[in-house]
Tab-separated table of C-alpha atoms in Angstrom:
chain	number	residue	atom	x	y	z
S	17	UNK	CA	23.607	88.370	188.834
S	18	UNK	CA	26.295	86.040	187.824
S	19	UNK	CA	28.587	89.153	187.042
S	20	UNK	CA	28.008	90.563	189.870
S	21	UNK	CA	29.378	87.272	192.109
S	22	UNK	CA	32.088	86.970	189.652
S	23	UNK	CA	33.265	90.685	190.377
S	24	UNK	CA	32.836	89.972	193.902
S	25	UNK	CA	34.432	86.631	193.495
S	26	UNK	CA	37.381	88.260	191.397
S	27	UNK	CA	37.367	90.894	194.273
S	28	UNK	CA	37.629	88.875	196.989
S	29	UNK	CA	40.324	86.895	195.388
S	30	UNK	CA	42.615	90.171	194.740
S	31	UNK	CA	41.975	91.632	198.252
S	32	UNK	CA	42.971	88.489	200.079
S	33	UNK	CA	46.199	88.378	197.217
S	34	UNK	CA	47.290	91.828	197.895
S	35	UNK	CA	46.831	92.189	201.797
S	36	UNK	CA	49.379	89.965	201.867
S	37	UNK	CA	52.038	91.907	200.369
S	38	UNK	CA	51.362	95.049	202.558
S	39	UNK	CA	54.662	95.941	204.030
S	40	UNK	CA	54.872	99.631	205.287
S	41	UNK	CA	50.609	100.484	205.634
S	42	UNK	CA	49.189	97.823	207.701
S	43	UNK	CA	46.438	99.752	208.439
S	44	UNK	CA	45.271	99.170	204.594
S	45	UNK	CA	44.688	95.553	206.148
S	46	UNK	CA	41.048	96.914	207.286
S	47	UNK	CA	39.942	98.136	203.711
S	48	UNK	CA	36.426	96.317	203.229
S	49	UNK	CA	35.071	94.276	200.039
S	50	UNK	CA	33.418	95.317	196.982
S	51	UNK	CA	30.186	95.012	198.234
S	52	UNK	CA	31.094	97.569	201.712
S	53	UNK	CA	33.265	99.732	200.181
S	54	UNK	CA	30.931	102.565	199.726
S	55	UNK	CA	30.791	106.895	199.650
S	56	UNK	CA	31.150	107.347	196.414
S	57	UNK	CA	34.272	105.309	195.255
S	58	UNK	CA	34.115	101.925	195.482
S	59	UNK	CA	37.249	100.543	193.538
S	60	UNK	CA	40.345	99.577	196.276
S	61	UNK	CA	42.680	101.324	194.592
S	62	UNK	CA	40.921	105.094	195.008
S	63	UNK	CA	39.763	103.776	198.777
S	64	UNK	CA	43.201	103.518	199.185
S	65	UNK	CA	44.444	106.646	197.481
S	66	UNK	CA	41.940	108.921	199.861
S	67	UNK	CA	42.804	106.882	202.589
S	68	UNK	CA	46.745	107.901	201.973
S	69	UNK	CA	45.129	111.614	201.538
S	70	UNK	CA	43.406	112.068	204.560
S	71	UNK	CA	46.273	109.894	206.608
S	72	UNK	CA	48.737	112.748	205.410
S	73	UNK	CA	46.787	115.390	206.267
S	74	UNK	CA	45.890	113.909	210.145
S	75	UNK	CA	49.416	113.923	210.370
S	76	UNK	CA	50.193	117.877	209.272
S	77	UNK	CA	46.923	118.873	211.549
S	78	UNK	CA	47.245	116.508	214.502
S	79	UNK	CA	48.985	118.295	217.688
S	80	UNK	CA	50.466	115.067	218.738
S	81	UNK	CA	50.668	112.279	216.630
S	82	UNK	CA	49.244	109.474	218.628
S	83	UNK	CA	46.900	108.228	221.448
S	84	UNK	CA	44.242	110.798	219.819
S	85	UNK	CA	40.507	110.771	220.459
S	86	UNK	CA	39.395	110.946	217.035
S	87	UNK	CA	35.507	111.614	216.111
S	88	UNK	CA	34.345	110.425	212.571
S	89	UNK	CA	31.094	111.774	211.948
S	90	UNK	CA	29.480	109.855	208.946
S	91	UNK	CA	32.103	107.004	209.190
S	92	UNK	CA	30.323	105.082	206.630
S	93	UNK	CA	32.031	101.614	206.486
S	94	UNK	CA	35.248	102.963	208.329
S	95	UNK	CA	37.535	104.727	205.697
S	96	UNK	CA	38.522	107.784	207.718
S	97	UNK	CA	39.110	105.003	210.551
S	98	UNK	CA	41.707	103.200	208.434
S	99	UNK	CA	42.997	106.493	207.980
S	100	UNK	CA	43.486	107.450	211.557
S	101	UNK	CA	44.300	103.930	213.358
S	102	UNK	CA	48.406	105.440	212.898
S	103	UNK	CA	47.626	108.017	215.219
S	104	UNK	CA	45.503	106.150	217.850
S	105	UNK	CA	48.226	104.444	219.887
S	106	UNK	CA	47.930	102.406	223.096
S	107	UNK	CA	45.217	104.686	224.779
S	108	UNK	CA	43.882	106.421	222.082
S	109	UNK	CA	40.668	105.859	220.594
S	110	UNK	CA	38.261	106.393	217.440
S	111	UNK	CA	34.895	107.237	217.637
S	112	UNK	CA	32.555	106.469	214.311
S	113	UNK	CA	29.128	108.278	213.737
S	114	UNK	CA	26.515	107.676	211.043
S	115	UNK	CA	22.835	107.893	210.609
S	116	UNK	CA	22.951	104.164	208.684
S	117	UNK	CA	22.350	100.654	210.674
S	118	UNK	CA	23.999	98.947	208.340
S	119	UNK	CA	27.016	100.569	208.126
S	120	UNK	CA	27.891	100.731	212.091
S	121	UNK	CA	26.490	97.078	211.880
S	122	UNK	CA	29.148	96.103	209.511
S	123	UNK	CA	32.097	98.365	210.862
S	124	UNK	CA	31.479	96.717	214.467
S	125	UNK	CA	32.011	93.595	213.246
S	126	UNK	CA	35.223	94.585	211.225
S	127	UNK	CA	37.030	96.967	213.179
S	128	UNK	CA	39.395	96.053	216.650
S	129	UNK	CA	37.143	96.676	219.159
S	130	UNK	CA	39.672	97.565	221.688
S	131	UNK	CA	40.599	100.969	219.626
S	132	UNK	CA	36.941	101.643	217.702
S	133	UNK	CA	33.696	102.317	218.765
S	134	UNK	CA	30.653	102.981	216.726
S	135	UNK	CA	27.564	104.875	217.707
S	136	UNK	CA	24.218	104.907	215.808
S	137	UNK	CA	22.228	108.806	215.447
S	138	UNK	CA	18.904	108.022	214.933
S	139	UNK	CA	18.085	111.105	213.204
S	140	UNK	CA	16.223	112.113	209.833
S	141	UNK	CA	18.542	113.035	206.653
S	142	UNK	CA	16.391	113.060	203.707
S	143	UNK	CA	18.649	111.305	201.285
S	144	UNK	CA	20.537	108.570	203.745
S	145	UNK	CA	17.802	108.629	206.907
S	146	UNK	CA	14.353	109.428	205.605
S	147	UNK	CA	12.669	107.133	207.809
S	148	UNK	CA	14.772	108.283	211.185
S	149	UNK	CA	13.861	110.810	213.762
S	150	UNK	CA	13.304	114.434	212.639
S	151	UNK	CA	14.801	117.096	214.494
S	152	UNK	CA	18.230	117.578	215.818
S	153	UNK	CA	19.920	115.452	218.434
S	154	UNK	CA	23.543	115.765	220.041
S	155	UNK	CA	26.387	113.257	220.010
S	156	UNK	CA	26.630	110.975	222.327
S	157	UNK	CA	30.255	112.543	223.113
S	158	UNK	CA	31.534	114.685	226.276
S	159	UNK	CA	32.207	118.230	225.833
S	160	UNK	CA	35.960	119.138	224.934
S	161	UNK	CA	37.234	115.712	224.714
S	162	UNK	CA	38.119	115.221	220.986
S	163	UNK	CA	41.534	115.718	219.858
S	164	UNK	CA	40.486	115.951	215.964
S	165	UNK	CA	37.134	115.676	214.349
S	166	UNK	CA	36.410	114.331	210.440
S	167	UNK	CA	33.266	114.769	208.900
S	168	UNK	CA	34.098	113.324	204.948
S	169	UNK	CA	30.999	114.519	202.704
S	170	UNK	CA	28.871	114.940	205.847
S	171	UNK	CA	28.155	118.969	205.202
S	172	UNK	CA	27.444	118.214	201.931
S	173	UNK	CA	24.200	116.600	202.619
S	174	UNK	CA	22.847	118.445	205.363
S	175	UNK	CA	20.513	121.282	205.035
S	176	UNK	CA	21.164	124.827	206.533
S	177	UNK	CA	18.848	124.063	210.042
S	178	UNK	CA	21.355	120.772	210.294
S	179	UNK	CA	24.403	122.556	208.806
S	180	UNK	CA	24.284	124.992	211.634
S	181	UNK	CA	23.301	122.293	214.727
S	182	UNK	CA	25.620	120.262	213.924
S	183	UNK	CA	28.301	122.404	213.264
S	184	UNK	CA	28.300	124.002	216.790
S	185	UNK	CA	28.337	120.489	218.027
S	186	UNK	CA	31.489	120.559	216.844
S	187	UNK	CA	32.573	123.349	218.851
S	188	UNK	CA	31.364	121.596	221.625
S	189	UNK	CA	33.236	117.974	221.669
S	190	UNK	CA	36.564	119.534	220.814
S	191	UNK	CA	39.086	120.523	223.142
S	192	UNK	CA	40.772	123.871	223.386
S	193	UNK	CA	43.210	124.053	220.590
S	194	UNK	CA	41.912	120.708	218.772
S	195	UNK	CA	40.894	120.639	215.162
S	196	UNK	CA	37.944	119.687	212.692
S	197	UNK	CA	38.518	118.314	209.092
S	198	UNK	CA	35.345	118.999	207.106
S	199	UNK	CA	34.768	118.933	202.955
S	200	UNK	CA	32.556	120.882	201.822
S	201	UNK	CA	31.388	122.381	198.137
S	202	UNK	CA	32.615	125.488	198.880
S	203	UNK	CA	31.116	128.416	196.373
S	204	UNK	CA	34.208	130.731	196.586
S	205	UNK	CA	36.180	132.435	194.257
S	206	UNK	CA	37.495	129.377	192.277
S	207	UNK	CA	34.261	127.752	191.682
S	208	UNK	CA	32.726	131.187	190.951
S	209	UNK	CA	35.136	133.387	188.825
S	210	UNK	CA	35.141	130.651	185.922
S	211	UNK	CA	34.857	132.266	182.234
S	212	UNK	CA	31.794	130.233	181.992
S	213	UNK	CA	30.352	131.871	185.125
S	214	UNK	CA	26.926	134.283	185.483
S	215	UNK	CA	25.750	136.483	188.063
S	216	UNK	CA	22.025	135.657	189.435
S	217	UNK	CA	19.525	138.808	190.508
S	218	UNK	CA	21.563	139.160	193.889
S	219	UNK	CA	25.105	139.664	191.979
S	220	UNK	CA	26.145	136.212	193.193
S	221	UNK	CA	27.946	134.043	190.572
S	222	UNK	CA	26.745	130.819	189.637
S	223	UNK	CA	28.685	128.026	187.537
S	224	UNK	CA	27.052	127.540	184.065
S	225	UNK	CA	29.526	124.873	182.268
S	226	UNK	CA	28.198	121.813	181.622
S	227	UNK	CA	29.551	119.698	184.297
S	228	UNK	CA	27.292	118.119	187.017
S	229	UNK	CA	28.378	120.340	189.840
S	230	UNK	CA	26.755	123.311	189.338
S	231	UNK	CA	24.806	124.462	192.185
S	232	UNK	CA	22.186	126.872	190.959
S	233	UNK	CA	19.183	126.211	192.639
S	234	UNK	CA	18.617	128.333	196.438
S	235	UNK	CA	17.539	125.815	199.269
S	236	UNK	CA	17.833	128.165	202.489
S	237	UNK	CA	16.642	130.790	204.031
S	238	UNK	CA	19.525	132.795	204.002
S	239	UNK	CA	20.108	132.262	200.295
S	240	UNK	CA	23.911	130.787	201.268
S	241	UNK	CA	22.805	127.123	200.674
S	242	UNK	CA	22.365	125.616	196.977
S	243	UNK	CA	22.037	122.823	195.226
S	244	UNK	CA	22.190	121.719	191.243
S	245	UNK	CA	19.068	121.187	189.255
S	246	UNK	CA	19.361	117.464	188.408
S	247	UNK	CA	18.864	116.694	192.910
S	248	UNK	CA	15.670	114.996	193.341
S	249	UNK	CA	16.390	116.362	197.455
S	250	UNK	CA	18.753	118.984	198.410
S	251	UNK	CA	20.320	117.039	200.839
S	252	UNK	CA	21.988	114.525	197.676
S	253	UNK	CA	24.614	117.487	197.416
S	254	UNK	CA	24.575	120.418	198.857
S	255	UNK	CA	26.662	124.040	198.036
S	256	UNK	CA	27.413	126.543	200.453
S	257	UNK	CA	28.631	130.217	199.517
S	258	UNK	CA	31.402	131.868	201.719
S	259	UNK	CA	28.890	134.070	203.318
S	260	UNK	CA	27.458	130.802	204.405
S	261	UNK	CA	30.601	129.375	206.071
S	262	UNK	CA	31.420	132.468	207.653
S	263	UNK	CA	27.749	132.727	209.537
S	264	UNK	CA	28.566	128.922	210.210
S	265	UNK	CA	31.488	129.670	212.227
S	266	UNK	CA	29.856	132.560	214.005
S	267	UNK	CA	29.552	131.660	217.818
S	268	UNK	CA	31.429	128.268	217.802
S	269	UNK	CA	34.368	129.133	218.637
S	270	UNK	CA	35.779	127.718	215.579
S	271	UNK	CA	37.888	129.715	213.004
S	272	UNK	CA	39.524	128.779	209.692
S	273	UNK	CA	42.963	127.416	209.991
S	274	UNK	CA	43.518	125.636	206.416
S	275	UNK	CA	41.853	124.725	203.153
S	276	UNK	CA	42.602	122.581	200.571
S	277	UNK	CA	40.834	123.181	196.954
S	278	UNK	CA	38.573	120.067	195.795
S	279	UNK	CA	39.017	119.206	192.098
S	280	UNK	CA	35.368	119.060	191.366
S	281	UNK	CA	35.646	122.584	190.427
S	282	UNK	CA	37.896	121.203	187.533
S	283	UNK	CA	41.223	122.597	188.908
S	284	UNK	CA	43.792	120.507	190.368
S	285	UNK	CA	43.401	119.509	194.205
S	286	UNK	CA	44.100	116.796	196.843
S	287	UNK	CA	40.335	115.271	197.130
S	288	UNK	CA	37.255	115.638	195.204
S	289	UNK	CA	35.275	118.319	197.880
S	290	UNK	CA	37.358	121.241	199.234
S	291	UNK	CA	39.054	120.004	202.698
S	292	UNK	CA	38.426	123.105	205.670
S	293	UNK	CA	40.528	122.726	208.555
S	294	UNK	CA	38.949	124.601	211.722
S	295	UNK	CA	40.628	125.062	214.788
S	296	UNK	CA	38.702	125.480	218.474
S	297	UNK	CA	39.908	129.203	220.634
């Protein structure tokens, strides 16, 4: 326990020290503490390298590059907001979604108010919302009235009944011509052509090195969804093959415009899951 308020102490101390010497990225101003900085990295110095990451790539995939009405589903404690404040301007505005209470408690209370918004979805997940209402529920958001949509290690927890509800919802809040940034474990070619790779009873290949992402274990119906042995749920990480995406896409009006390789497949990339860019007809 005293450790742990020493870190924080330490922390605290380092954040205040170097927020003051921000020059050029003022938005890095809104990067929480230790004890909020959550998703799966919690040192500042990787918040702020995928903050940088995801900032770049709003700017290659935004049409116009401010006054945007930016969606975040699975906001967390805000890093995709930090990312986008740039491109919200005078009238535009972001828009943070997540299943947790604490989390949209904590990024009301940290974010400007007159540029953020946070909205609570009371529904089940089984590994962040296992106590919240099951079944499916739409966002509180107007049809076609999102400029760009990010969903950072959202898809990668949902099962394929969610995968596919929510990802027409996307389809739906997007304008005409706006775009989605989703990551994803994406079972393609990379991830399956390794030399360390073998083919289950339906000829699809499966990862057999040693590292932790390996996802060899069917959890849909459709045998597109996976995930690796060691999950105590499916929903704590979640695989999907390219059959899988494809069906995804069916009927939303959504098609593939980019992708970006993740480096958990141990080959170089620009973030840990693969980053899909989708585009609305």
């Amino acid at each position: 326990m005293n450790q742990d308020i020493k870190i924080r102490d330490f922390d605290n101390a380092y954040l205040q020290f170097d927020k003051n010497l921000i020059r050029r990225t003022k938005n890095l101003r809104l990067v929480p503490g230790l004890d909020e900085r959550r998703g799966g990295k919690i040192s500042y110095g990787e918040w702020c390298h995928v903050i940088g990451i995801f900032q770049t790539l709003l700017f290659l995939h935004l049409k116009r590059k401010t006054n945007n009405r930016i969606l975040d589903i699975g906001c967390g404690t805000g890093l995709m907001g930090i990312a986008a404040e740039p491109f919200l301007g005078g009238s535009g505005q972001y828009t943070g979604i997540d299943v947790s209470t604490e989390d949209i408690s904590f990024c009301v209370q940290n974010y400007p108010p007159d540029s953020y918004s946070f909205k609570h979805h009371d529904v089940h997940n089984a590994t962040y919302a296992s106590g919240q209402v099951d079944g499916n529920i739409p966002w509180d958001i107007d049809d076609n009235s999102i400029d760009m949509l990010t969903a950072l290690s959202v898809w990668t927890h949902l099962n394929e009944s969610d995968a596919r509800y929510y990802f027409s919802e996307i389809g739906r809040v997007l304008k005409s011509g706006a775009k989605a940034m989703v990551t994803f474990f994406l079972m393609d070619d990379t991830y399956c052509l390794r030399p360390d790779a073998q083919t289950d009873t339906k000829g699809r290949y499966h990862n057999t090195s040693r590292q932790k992402w390996i996802f060899d274990t069917p959890c849909s119906e459709s045998g597109n969804w996976f995930h690796p042995k060691w999950a105590k749920r499916p929903e704590d990480a979640i695989g999907i093959t390219e059959e899988g995406l494809n069906s995804l896409m069916a009927g939303t009006g959504l098609s593939l415009a980019a992708s970006y390789p993740g480096n958990w497949k141990e080959v170089p990339g620009i973030f840990f899951q693969d980053v899909l860019i989708f585009q609305k007809d």
